[in-house]
PDB file of C-alpha atoms and ligand atoms in Angstrom:
ATOM      1  CA  MET A   1       0.000   0.000   0.000  1.00  0.00           C
ATOM      2  CA  LYS A   2       1.178   3.549  -0.765  1.00  0.00           C
ATOM      3  CA  PHE A   3       1.172   6.169   1.957  1.00  0.00           C
ATOM      4  CA  LYS A   4       1.052   9.956   1.594  1.00  0.00           C
ATOM      5  CA  ASP A   5       3.099  10.919   4.656  1.00  0.00           C
ATOM      6  CA  LEU A   6       5.144   7.800   5.391  1.00  0.00           C
ATOM      7  CA  LEU A   7       8.344   6.556   3.786  1.00  0.00           C
ATOM      8  CA  ILE A   8       9.001   2.832   3.982  1.00  0.00           C
ATOM      9  CA  GLU A   9      12.398   1.281   3.372  1.00  0.00           C
ATOM     10  CA  LYS A  10      12.964  -2.464   3.699  1.00  0.00           C
ATOM     11  CA  CYS A  11      16.399  -4.048   3.980  1.00  0.00           C
ATOM     12  CA  ASP A  12      17.422  -7.479   5.304  1.00  0.00           C
ATOM     13  CA  GLY A  13      14.263  -8.000   7.350  1.00  0.00           C
ATOM     14  CA  ILE A  14      14.368  -4.538   8.927  1.00  0.00           C
ATOM     15  CA  THR A  15      11.851  -1.876   7.893  1.00  0.00           C
ATOM     16  CA  THR A  16      12.609   1.786   8.490  1.00  0.00           C
ATOM     17  CA  LEU A  17       9.370   3.747   8.736  1.00  0.00           C
ATOM     18  CA  THR A  18       9.814   7.516   8.428  1.00  0.00           C
ATOM     19  CA  ILE A  19       7.065  10.016   9.225  1.00  0.00           C
ATOM     20  CA  ASN A  20       7.415  12.517   6.415  1.00  0.00           C
ATOM     21  CA  ARG A  21       5.820  15.913   7.104  1.00  0.00           C
ATOM     22  CA  PRO A  22       8.984  17.909   7.805  1.00  0.00           C
ATOM     23  CA  GLN A  23       7.280  21.219   6.933  1.00  0.00           C
ATOM     24  CA  VAL A  24       5.273  20.874  10.187  1.00  0.00           C
ATOM     25  CA  LEU A  25       7.979  18.975  12.101  1.00  0.00           C
ATOM     26  CA  ASN A  26       6.183  15.682  11.337  1.00  0.00           C
ATOM     27  CA  ALA A  27       3.138  16.636  13.418  1.00  0.00           C
ATOM     28  CA  LEU A  28       0.528  13.868  13.678  1.00  0.00           C
ATOM     29  CA  ASN A  29      -2.801  14.748  12.085  1.00  0.00           C
ATOM     30  CA  SER A  30      -5.594  12.181  11.931  1.00  0.00           C
ATOM     31  CA  GLU A  31      -4.492  11.119   8.451  1.00  0.00           C
ATOM     32  CA  VAL A  32      -0.953  10.249   9.617  1.00  0.00           C
ATOM     33  CA  VAL A  33      -2.317   8.420  12.660  1.00  0.00           C
ATOM     34  CA  GLY A  34      -4.457   6.342  10.253  1.00  0.00           C
ATOM     35  CA  GLU A  35      -1.528   5.730   7.908  1.00  0.00           C
ATOM     36  CA  LEU A  36       0.678   4.602  10.810  1.00  0.00           C
ATOM     37  CA  GLU A  37      -2.011   2.176  11.939  1.00  0.00           C
ATOM     38  CA  CYS A  38      -2.332   0.693   8.445  1.00  0.00           C
ATOM     39  CA  ALA A  39       1.415   0.503   7.828  1.00  0.00           C
ATOM     40  CA  LEU A  40       2.203  -1.108  11.198  1.00  0.00           C
ATOM     41  CA  CYS A  41      -0.595  -3.689  10.830  1.00  0.00           C
ATOM     42  CA  GLU A  42       0.770  -4.603   7.391  1.00  0.00           C
ATOM     43  CA  LEU A  43       4.365  -4.828   8.638  1.00  0.00           C
ATOM     44  CA  ASP A  44       3.336  -6.958  11.591  1.00  0.00           C
ATOM     45  CA  LEU A  45       1.649  -9.450   9.258  1.00  0.00           C
ATOM     46  CA  ASP A  46       4.523  -9.495   6.748  1.00  0.00           C
ATOM     47  CA  SER A  47       6.682 -12.554   7.458  1.00  0.00           C
ATOM     48  CA  ALA A  48       9.661 -10.928   5.696  1.00  0.00           C
ATOM     49  CA  VAL A  49       9.698  -8.135   8.316  1.00  0.00           C
ATOM     50  CA  ARG A  50      11.596  -8.983  11.510  1.00  0.00           C
ATOM     51  CA  ALA A  51      11.986  -5.542  13.121  1.00  0.00           C
ATOM     52  CA  VAL A  52      10.861  -1.953  12.599  1.00  0.00           C
ATOM     53  CA  VAL A  53      12.736   1.305  13.167  1.00  0.00           C
ATOM     54  CA  LEU A  54      10.525   4.393  13.492  1.00  0.00           C
ATOM     55  CA  THR A  55      11.949   7.853  12.816  1.00  0.00           C
ATOM     56  CA  GLY A  56      11.082  11.340  11.540  1.00  0.00           C
ATOM     57  CA  ALA A  57      12.042  13.108   8.297  1.00  0.00           C
ATOM     58  CA  GLY A  58      14.283  16.157   8.309  1.00  0.00           C
ATOM     59  CA  GLU A  59      16.956  17.493  10.621  1.00  0.00           C
ATOM     60  CA  LYS A  60      14.769  18.969  13.318  1.00  0.00           C
ATOM     61  CA  ALA A  61      12.110  16.630  14.575  1.00  0.00           C
ATOM     62  CA  PHE A  62      11.082  13.081  15.260  1.00  0.00           C
ATOM     63  CA  VAL A  63       7.497  14.283  15.772  1.00  0.00           C
ATOM     64  CA  ALA A  64       6.643  17.681  17.347  1.00  0.00           C
ATOM     65  CA  GLY A  65       3.287  16.433  18.617  1.00  0.00           C
ATOM     66  CA  ALA A  66      -0.257  16.077  17.432  1.00  0.00           C
ATOM     67  CA  ASP A  67      -1.160  18.596  14.733  1.00  0.00           C
ATOM     68  CA  ILE A  68      -2.230  21.721  16.645  1.00  0.00           C
ATOM     69  CA  LYS A  69      -3.858  23.312  13.581  1.00  0.00           C
ATOM     70  CA  GLU A  70      -6.167  20.321  13.135  1.00  0.00           C
ATOM     71  CA  MET A  71      -6.781  19.922  16.888  1.00  0.00           C
ATOM     72  CA  SER A  72      -7.709  23.587  17.363  1.00  0.00           C
ATOM     73  CA  GLN A  73     -10.938  22.950  15.404  1.00  0.00           C
ATOM     74  CA  LEU A  74     -12.102  19.865  17.310  1.00  0.00           C
ATOM     75  CA  SER A  75     -15.250  19.687  19.421  1.00  0.00           C
ATOM     76  CA  ALA A  76     -15.044  17.910  22.786  1.00  0.00           C
ATOM     77  CA  PHE A  77     -16.543  14.781  21.267  1.00  0.00           C
ATOM     78  CA  GLU A  78     -14.095  14.845  18.328  1.00  0.00           C
ATOM     79  CA  ALA A  79     -11.150  15.470  20.693  1.00  0.00           C
ATOM     80  CA  HIS A  80     -12.141  12.417  22.742  1.00  0.00           C
ATOM     81  CA  ASP A  81     -12.340  10.401  19.532  1.00  0.00           C
ATOM     82  CA  PHE A  82      -8.930  11.726  18.374  1.00  0.00           C
ATOM     83  CA  ALA A  83      -7.332  10.763  21.716  1.00  0.00           C
ATOM     84  CA  ARG A  84      -8.836   7.275  21.526  1.00  0.00           C
ATOM     85  CA  ARG A  85      -7.505   6.836  17.975  1.00  0.00           C
ATOM     86  CA  GLY A  86      -4.031   7.939  19.077  1.00  0.00           C
ATOM     87  CA  GLN A  87      -4.196   5.608  22.058  1.00  0.00           C
ATOM     88  CA  HIS A  88      -5.302   2.780  19.772  1.00  0.00           C
ATOM     89  CA  LEU A  89      -2.148   3.370  17.708  1.00  0.00           C
ATOM     90  CA  MET A  90       0.047   3.300  20.840  1.00  0.00           C
ATOM     91  CA  LEU A  91      -1.561   0.043  21.997  1.00  0.00           C
ATOM     92  CA  LEU A  92      -1.103  -1.428  18.521  1.00  0.00           C
ATOM     93  CA  ILE A  93       2.637  -0.650  18.692  1.00  0.00           C
ATOM     94  CA  ASN A  94       2.785  -2.170  22.137  1.00  0.00           C
ATOM     95  CA  ARG A  95       0.993  -5.327  21.029  1.00  0.00           C
ATOM     96  CA  MET A  96       2.810  -5.837  17.697  1.00  0.00           C
ATOM     97  CA  ARG A  97       4.700  -9.108  17.448  1.00  0.00           C
ATOM     98  CA  LYS A  98       7.659  -7.430  15.788  1.00  0.00           C
ATOM     99  CA  PRO A  99      10.104  -5.364  17.862  1.00  0.00           C
ATOM    100  CA  ILE A 100       9.934  -1.642  17.111  1.00  0.00           C
ATOM    101  CA  ILE A 101      12.661   0.830  18.028  1.00  0.00           C
ATOM    102  CA  ALA A 102      12.221   4.622  18.015  1.00  0.00           C
ATOM    103  CA  ALA A 103      15.182   6.500  16.503  1.00  0.00           C
ATOM    104  CA  VAL A 104      14.504   9.988  17.860  1.00  0.00           C
ATOM    105  CA  ASN A 105      16.337  12.463  15.642  1.00  0.00           C
ATOM    106  CA  GLY A 106      15.085  15.759  17.109  1.00  0.00           C
ATOM    107  CA  TYR A 107      11.994  17.086  18.911  1.00  0.00           C
ATOM    108  CA  ALA A 108       9.782  14.354  20.387  1.00  0.00           C
ATOM    109  CA  LEU A 109       7.043  16.461  21.936  1.00  0.00           C
ATOM    110  CA  GLY A 110       3.491  15.675  23.023  1.00  0.00           C
ATOM    111  CA  GLY A 111       2.120  12.978  20.711  1.00  0.00           C
ATOM    112  CA  GLY A 112       5.649  12.505  19.338  1.00  0.00           C
ATOM    113  CA  PHE A 113       6.998  11.707  22.803  1.00  0.00           C
ATOM    114  CA  GLU A 114       4.020   9.388  23.283  1.00  0.00           C
ATOM    115  CA  LEU A 115       4.813   7.629  20.007  1.00  0.00           C
ATOM    116  CA  ALA A 116       8.445   7.090  21.067  1.00  0.00           C
ATOM    117  CA  LEU A 117       7.337   5.839  24.504  1.00  0.00           C
ATOM    118  CA  ALA A 118       5.021   3.283  22.882  1.00  0.00           C
ATOM    119  CA  CYS A 119       7.982   1.708  21.047  1.00  0.00           C
ATOM    120  CA  ASP A 120       9.958  -1.084  22.719  1.00  0.00           C
ATOM    121  CA  PHE A 121      12.873   1.256  23.388  1.00  0.00           C
ATOM    122  CA  ILE A 122      14.370   4.536  22.257  1.00  0.00           C
ATOM    123  CA  TYR A 123      17.712   5.495  20.727  1.00  0.00           C
ATOM    124  CA  ALA A 124      18.183   9.246  20.388  1.00  0.00           C
ATOM    125  CA  SER A 125      20.421  11.748  18.712  1.00  0.00           C
ATOM    126  CA  GLU A 126      22.299  14.185  20.935  1.00  0.00           C
ATOM    127  CA  LYS A 127      19.997  16.825  19.401  1.00  0.00           C
ATOM    128  CA  ALA A 128      16.832  15.079  20.576  1.00  0.00           C
ATOM    129  CA  ARG A 129      14.505  16.941  22.927  1.00  0.00           C
ATOM    130  CA  PHE A 130      11.630  15.428  24.880  1.00  0.00           C
ATOM    131  CA  GLY A 131       8.634  16.948  26.609  1.00  0.00           C
ATOM    132  CA  PHE A 132       4.916  17.316  27.059  1.00  0.00           C
ATOM    133  CA  PRO A 133       4.043  20.946  26.213  1.00  0.00           C
ATOM    134  CA  GLU A 134       0.276  20.176  26.340  1.00  0.00           C
ATOM    135  CA  VAL A 135      -0.475  22.084  29.562  1.00  0.00           C
ATOM    136  CA  GLY A 136       0.818  25.203  27.780  1.00  0.00           C
ATOM    137  CA  LEU A 137      -1.981  24.636  25.235  1.00  0.00           C
ATOM    138  CA  GLY A 138      -4.589  24.222  27.966  1.00  0.00           C
ATOM    139  CA  ILE A 139      -4.859  20.454  27.481  1.00  0.00           C
ATOM    140  CA  LEU A 140      -3.077  17.311  28.714  1.00  0.00           C
ATOM    141  CA  PRO A 141      -1.187  14.518  26.906  1.00  0.00           C
ATOM    142  CA  GLY A 142      -3.895  12.432  25.223  1.00  0.00           C
ATOM    143  CA  PHE A 143      -2.138   9.604  23.387  1.00  0.00           C
ATOM    144  CA  GLY A 144      -1.333   7.582  26.526  1.00  0.00           C
ATOM    145  CA  GLY A 145       1.525   9.774  27.774  1.00  0.00           C
ATOM    146  CA  THR A 146       0.306  10.174  31.345  1.00  0.00           C
ATOM    147  CA  GLN A 147       0.093   6.384  31.615  1.00  0.00           C
ATOM    148  CA  ASN A 148       3.183   5.211  29.700  1.00  0.00           C
ATOM    149  CA  LEU A 149       5.607   7.817  31.087  1.00  0.00           C
ATOM    150  CA  THR A 150       4.423   7.198  34.655  1.00  0.00           C
ATOM    151  CA  ARG A 151       4.887   3.451  34.299  1.00  0.00           C
ATOM    152  CA  LEU A 152       8.384   4.034  32.888  1.00  0.00           C
ATOM    153  CA  ILE A 153       9.836   6.647  35.284  1.00  0.00           C
ATOM    154  CA  GLY A 154       7.376   6.778  38.173  1.00  0.00           C
ATOM    155  CA  PRO A 155       4.769   9.381  39.167  1.00  0.00           C
ATOM    156  CA  ASN A 156       7.105  12.016  40.646  1.00  0.00           C
ATOM    157  CA  ARG A 157       9.307  12.581  37.622  1.00  0.00           C
ATOM    158  CA  ALA A 158       6.358  12.113  35.232  1.00  0.00           C
ATOM    159  CA  SER A 159       4.363  14.727  37.177  1.00  0.00           C
ATOM    160  CA  GLU A 160       7.236  17.221  37.049  1.00  0.00           C
ATOM    161  CA  LEU A 161       7.536  16.826  33.262  1.00  0.00           C
ATOM    162  CA  VAL A 162       3.802  16.860  32.503  1.00  0.00           C
ATOM    163  CA  PHE A 163       2.842  19.699  34.920  1.00  0.00           C
ATOM    164  CA  SER A 164       5.722  21.989  33.889  1.00  0.00           C
ATOM    165  CA  GLY A 165       5.550  21.314  30.141  1.00  0.00           C
ATOM    166  CA  ARG A 166       9.357  21.516  30.296  1.00  0.00           C
ATOM    167  CA  ILE A 167      11.430  20.277  27.361  1.00  0.00           C
ATOM    168  CA  ILE A 168      14.428  18.159  28.408  1.00  0.00           C
ATOM    169  CA  THR A 169      17.653  17.173  26.669  1.00  0.00           C
ATOM    170  CA  ALA A 170      18.625  13.679  25.544  1.00  0.00           C
ATOM    171  CA  GLU A 171      21.144  13.508  28.446  1.00  0.00           C
ATOM    172  CA  LYS A 172      18.433  14.219  31.017  1.00  0.00           C
ATOM    173  CA  ALA A 173      16.027  11.762  29.339  1.00  0.00           C
ATOM    174  CA  CYS A 174      18.763   9.106  29.415  1.00  0.00           C
ATOM    175  CA  ALA A 175      19.554   9.805  33.075  1.00  0.00           C
ATOM    176  CA  TRP A 176      15.839   9.389  33.865  1.00  0.00           C
ATOM    177  CA  GLY A 177      15.674   6.024  32.058  1.00  0.00           C
ATOM    178  CA  ILE A 178      13.527   7.233  29.161  1.00  0.00           C
ATOM    179  CA  LEU A 179      15.977   6.225  26.459  1.00  0.00           C
ATOM    180  CA  ASN A 180      18.665   3.591  26.047  1.00  0.00           C
ATOM    181  CA  GLU A 181      21.394   5.274  24.020  1.00  0.00           C
ATOM    182  CA  ILE A 182      22.488   8.715  22.815  1.00  0.00           C
ATOM    183  CA  CYS A 183      24.231   8.831  19.420  1.00  0.00           C
ATOM    184  CA  ALA A 184      25.846  11.509  17.291  1.00  0.00           C
ATOM    185  CA  ALA A 185      23.156  12.889  14.969  1.00  0.00           C
ATOM    186  CA  ASP A 186      24.740  11.446  11.822  1.00  0.00           C
ATOM    187  CA  GLU A 187      25.158   8.008  13.435  1.00  0.00           C
ATOM    188  CA  LEU A 188      21.707   7.582  14.955  1.00  0.00           C
ATOM    189  CA  LEU A 189      20.094   5.534  12.204  1.00  0.00           C
ATOM    190  CA  ALA A 190      23.176   3.367  11.603  1.00  0.00           C
ATOM    191  CA  LYS A 191      23.527   2.582  15.333  1.00  0.00           C
ATOM    192  CA  THR A 192      19.817   1.830  15.671  1.00  0.00           C
ATOM    193  CA  LEU A 193      20.052  -0.514  12.681  1.00  0.00           C
ATOM    194  CA  VAL A 194      23.035  -2.334  14.248  1.00  0.00           C
ATOM    195  CA  THR A 195      20.890  -3.116  17.280  1.00  0.00           C
ATOM    196  CA  ALA A 196      17.932  -4.066  15.068  1.00  0.00           C
ATOM    197  CA  ARG A 197      20.242  -6.454  13.189  1.00  0.00           C
ATOM    198  CA  GLU A 198      21.453  -7.972  16.470  1.00  0.00           C
ATOM    199  CA  ILE A 199      17.800  -8.690  17.312  1.00  0.00           C
ATOM    200  CA  THR A 200      16.905 -10.112  13.883  1.00  0.00           C
ATOM    201  CA  GLY A 201      19.867 -12.498  14.157  1.00  0.00           C
ATOM    202  CA  LYS A 202      18.149 -14.209  17.103  1.00  0.00           C
ATOM    203  CA  GLY A 203      15.180 -16.583  17.212  1.00  0.00           C
ATOM    204  CA  GLU A 204      12.175 -14.675  15.879  1.00  0.00           C
ATOM    205  CA  LEU A 205       9.662 -16.541  18.047  1.00  0.00           C
ATOM    206  CA  GLY A 206      11.767 -16.105  21.187  1.00  0.00           C
ATOM    207  CA  VAL A 207      11.929 -12.350  20.549  1.00  0.00           C
ATOM    208  CA  ALA A 208       8.187 -12.101  19.754  1.00  0.00           C
ATOM    209  CA  TYR A 209       7.223 -14.019  22.900  1.00  0.00           C
ATOM    210  CA  ALA A 210       9.683 -12.042  25.037  1.00  0.00           C
ATOM    211  CA  LYS A 211       8.078  -8.839  23.746  1.00  0.00           C
ATOM    212  CA  ASP A 212       4.642 -10.218  24.633  1.00  0.00           C
ATOM    213  CA  ALA A 213       5.834 -11.236  28.111  1.00  0.00           C
ATOM    214  CA  ILE A 214       7.295  -7.785  28.795  1.00  0.00           C
ATOM    215  CA  ALA A 215       4.407  -5.783  27.294  1.00  0.00           C
ATOM    216  CA  SER A 216       1.595  -7.903  28.756  1.00  0.00           C
ATOM    217  CA  GLY A 217       3.400  -8.326  32.068  1.00  0.00           C
ATOM    218  CA  MET A 218       3.336  -4.549  32.624  1.00  0.00           C
ATOM    219  CA  ASP A 219      -0.435  -4.820  33.170  1.00  0.00           C
ATOM    220  CA  MET A 220      -0.256  -7.886  35.460  1.00  0.00           C
ATOM    221  CA  THR A 221       0.633  -8.631  39.044  1.00  0.00           C
ATOM    222  CA  LYS A 222       4.138 -10.108  39.364  1.00  0.00           C
ATOM    223  CA  GLU A 223       2.733 -13.548  40.092  1.00  0.00           C
ATOM    224  CA  ASP A 224       0.472 -13.489  37.009  1.00  0.00           C
ATOM    225  CA  GLY A 225       3.403 -12.192  34.950  1.00  0.00           C
ATOM    226  CA  PHE A 226       5.578 -15.090  36.132  1.00  0.00           C
ATOM    227  CA  ARG A 227       2.808 -17.552  35.264  1.00  0.00           C
ATOM    228  CA  TYR A 228       2.394 -16.003  31.793  1.00  0.00           C
ATOM    229  CA  GLU A 229       6.166 -16.071  31.209  1.00  0.00           C
ATOM    230  CA  ALA A 230       6.274 -19.787  32.123  1.00  0.00           C
ATOM    231  CA  SER A 231       3.443 -20.541  29.655  1.00  0.00           C
ATOM    232  CA  LEU A 232       5.280 -18.788  26.826  1.00  0.00           C
ATOM    233  CA  PHE A 233       8.525 -20.514  27.843  1.00  0.00           C
ATOM    234  CA  GLY A 234       6.743 -23.882  27.581  1.00  0.00           C
ATOM    235  CA  VAL A 235       5.166 -23.067  24.204  1.00  0.00           C
ATOM    236  CA  LEU A 236       8.585 -22.235  22.746  1.00  0.00           C
ATOM    237  CA  PHE A 237       9.675 -25.821  23.470  1.00  0.00           C
ATOM    238  CA  SER A 238       7.233 -26.943  20.761  1.00  0.00           C
ATOM    239  CA  THR A 239       9.097 -24.966  18.065  1.00  0.00           C
ATOM    240  CA  GLU A 240      11.790 -25.878  15.551  1.00  0.00           C
ATOM    241  CA  ASP A 241      13.641 -22.716  16.616  1.00  0.00           C
ATOM    242  CA  GLN A 242      14.119 -24.064  20.150  1.00  0.00           C
ATOM    243  CA  ARG A 243      15.498 -27.362  18.810  1.00  0.00           C
ATOM    244  CA  GLU A 244      17.715 -25.503  16.346  1.00  0.00           C
ATOM    245  CA  GLY A 245      18.971 -22.963  18.928  1.00  0.00           C
ATOM    246  CA  MET A 246      19.889 -25.542  21.554  1.00  0.00           C
ATOM    247  CA  GLY A 247      21.156 -28.052  18.957  1.00  0.00           C
ATOM    248  CA  ALA A 248      23.436 -25.414  17.431  1.00  0.00           C
ATOM    249  CA  PHE A 249      24.815 -24.505  20.860  1.00  0.00           C
ATOM    250  CA  LEU A 250      25.605 -28.138  21.662  1.00  0.00           C
ATOM    251  CA  GLU A 251      27.133 -28.702  18.212  1.00  0.00           C
ATOM    252  CA  LYS A 252      29.172 -25.476  18.530  1.00  0.00           C
ATOM    253  CA  ARG A 253      27.793 -23.918  15.340  1.00  0.00           C
ATOM    254  CA  ALA A 254      25.733 -20.843  14.482  1.00  0.00           C
ATOM    255  CA  ALA A 255      21.971 -21.356  14.731  1.00  0.00           C
ATOM    256  CA  GLU A 256      19.816 -20.941  11.649  1.00  0.00           C
ATOM    257  CA  PHE A 257      16.426 -19.874  12.900  1.00  0.00           C
ATOM    258  CA  LYS A 258      13.337 -20.216  10.700  1.00  0.00           C
ATOM    259  CA  GLY A 259      10.674 -18.585  12.868  1.00  0.00           C
ATOM    260  CA  LYS A 260       8.823 -21.895  13.168  1.00  0.00           C
TER     261      LYS A 260
HETATM  262  N1  CAA B 301       1.327  20.919  15.084  1.00  0.00           N
HETATM  263  C1  CAA B 301       1.210  21.625  13.933  1.00  0.00           C
HETATM  264  N2  CAA B 301       2.220  22.329  13.392  1.00  0.00           N
HETATM  265  C2  CAA B 301       3.410  22.307  14.056  1.00  0.00           C
HETATM  266  C3  CAA B 301       3.605  21.588  15.245  1.00  0.00           C
HETATM  267  C4  CAA B 301       2.489  20.863  15.771  1.00  0.00           C
HETATM  268  N3  CAA B 301       2.569  20.115  16.876  1.00  0.00           N
HETATM  269  N4  CAA B 301       4.876  21.778  15.662  1.00  0.00           N
HETATM  270  C5  CAA B 301       5.454  22.568  14.754  1.00  0.00           C
HETATM  271  N5  CAA B 301       4.579  22.899  13.778  1.00  0.00           N
HETATM  272  C6  CAA B 301       4.811  23.749  12.595  1.00  0.00           C
HETATM  273  C7  CAA B 301       4.894  25.207  12.974  1.00  0.00           C
HETATM  274  O1  CAA B 301       3.598  25.766  13.100  1.00  0.00           O
HETATM  275  C8  CAA B 301       5.698  25.772  11.811  1.00  0.00           C
HETATM  276  O2  CAA B 301       4.837  25.927  10.714  1.00  0.00           O
HETATM  277  P1  CAA B 301       4.902  27.294   9.818  1.00  0.00           P
HETATM  278  O3  CAA B 301       6.283  27.254   9.201  1.00  0.00           O
HETATM  279  O4  CAA B 301       3.797  27.133   8.840  1.00  0.00           O
HETATM  280  O5  CAA B 301       4.747  28.418  10.777  1.00  0.00           O
HETATM  281  C9  CAA B 301       6.656  24.634  11.464  1.00  0.00           C
HETATM  282  O6  CAA B 301       6.105  23.458  12.056  1.00  0.00           O
HETATM  283  C10 CAA B 301       8.037  24.828  12.079  1.00  0.00           C
HETATM  284  O7  CAA B 301       7.891  25.046  13.468  1.00  0.00           O
HETATM  285  P2  CAA B 301       8.499  26.333  14.243  1.00  0.00           P
HETATM  286  O8  CAA B 301       8.662  27.475  13.304  1.00  0.00           O
HETATM  287  O9  CAA B 301       7.664  26.536  15.453  1.00  0.00           O
HETATM  288  O10 CAA B 301       9.931  25.749  14.620  1.00  0.00           O
HETATM  289  P3  CAA B 301      10.853  26.215  15.847  1.00  0.00           P
HETATM  290  O11 CAA B 301      12.177  25.603  15.626  1.00  0.00           O
HETATM  291  O12 CAA B 301      10.774  27.683  16.054  1.00  0.00           O
HETATM  292  O13 CAA B 301      10.169  25.533  17.149  1.00  0.00           O
HETATM  293  C11 CAA B 301       9.153  23.737  18.363  1.00  0.00           C
HETATM  294  C12 CAA B 301      10.159  24.148  17.269  1.00  0.00           C
HETATM  295  C13 CAA B 301       9.651  24.182  19.733  1.00  0.00           C
HETATM  296  C14 CAA B 301       9.036  22.208  18.340  1.00  0.00           C
HETATM  297  C15 CAA B 301       7.790  24.395  18.070  1.00  0.00           C
HETATM  298  O14 CAA B 301       7.428  24.138  16.706  1.00  0.00           O
HETATM  299  C16 CAA B 301       6.661  23.920  18.933  1.00  0.00           C
HETATM  300  O15 CAA B 301       6.577  24.313  20.084  1.00  0.00           O
HETATM  301  N6  CAA B 301       5.786  23.057  18.387  1.00  0.00           N
HETATM  302  C17 CAA B 301       4.610  22.597  19.102  1.00  0.00           C
HETATM  303  C18 CAA B 301       4.982  21.533  20.106  1.00  0.00           C
HETATM  304  C19 CAA B 301       3.770  21.099  20.899  1.00  0.00           C
HETATM  305  O16 CAA B 301       3.119  21.862  21.570  1.00  0.00           O
HETATM  306  N7  CAA B 301       3.467  19.793  20.822  1.00  0.00           N
HETATM  307  C20 CAA B 301       2.345  19.201  21.524  1.00  0.00           C
HETATM  308  C21 CAA B 301       1.119  19.195  20.672  1.00  0.00           C
HETATM  309  S1  CAA B 301      -0.319  18.706  21.566  1.00  0.00           S
HETATM  310  C22 CAA B 301      -0.298  17.015  21.557  1.00  0.00           C
HETATM  311  O17 CAA B 301       0.609  16.382  21.068  1.00  0.00           O
HETATM  312  C23 CAA B 301      -1.489  16.396  22.219  1.00  0.00           C
HETATM  313  C24 CAA B 301      -1.391  14.949  22.437  1.00  0.00           C
HETATM  314  O18 CAA B 301      -0.862  14.483  23.409  1.00  0.00           O
HETATM  315  C25 CAA B 301      -2.040  14.048  21.510  1.00  0.00           C
END
């Protein structure tokens, strides 16, 4: 399928998905939210795709938030609907089988920060900036930010960021556990792809089930999470990949996983 505001590049099982509205710092209008939903559903069902890297076009921004011009015209009912659609996209990312890494190349504000937080983890350029400016617009983060940020860094730090609308540097975001790695701007994509390649070299089913255990476990008690992890662990012992992975280790050779 062709998309108006998304660029899709596939190479060796890794798809780089670029949000391409640089003239408005890649702001998310309802059309882009819909395109992202469609593209990610397609990629998740495509057996040739093993991992996704999500980034923004241009030098300045990953995504500078939901599109304020479009939002300024919404009624209360439409705003509720828009938030639910955005949240649906974040949950879709969270529930995808394929790992998805955010490569944050500049501003990740509001809905852009929420999009990065929904990914499995974040690599960022030294130029990246993170924040929730929504309270300065008289609203609050509406694409799951109050929930996902709080679960990631706890209520005190999340409250400080959300209530102040402050924009923080990549260093601060890294120190607070929001992102995994800071890269030079011109190395961000290459370094993110190295990690994506490391992941795609492993057993696809093991990675998919580990993602499910981590993502689903966040909404469970520890005991239920342990039980769920054990079920997935058991299921993996019915796969060719488990036999291949352990066989290769014992035979001192590289494993050739088939995702079966
Ligand atoms: N929506 C729509 N347009 C946006 C935008 C957004 N979120 N962010 C930037 N743009 C547009 C600007 O209006 C400008 O367009 P024009 O050239 O037509 O004027 C263009 O992108 C370039 O932006 P600036 O000239 O403002 O660039 P700058 O370098 O001076 O500032 C910035 C950069 C600090 C990121 C600034 O653009 C900014 O503050 N953007 C808004 C950030 C924001 O408030 N995001 C939260 C949105 S609300 C939200 O996301 C709700 C939610 O949770 C779902």
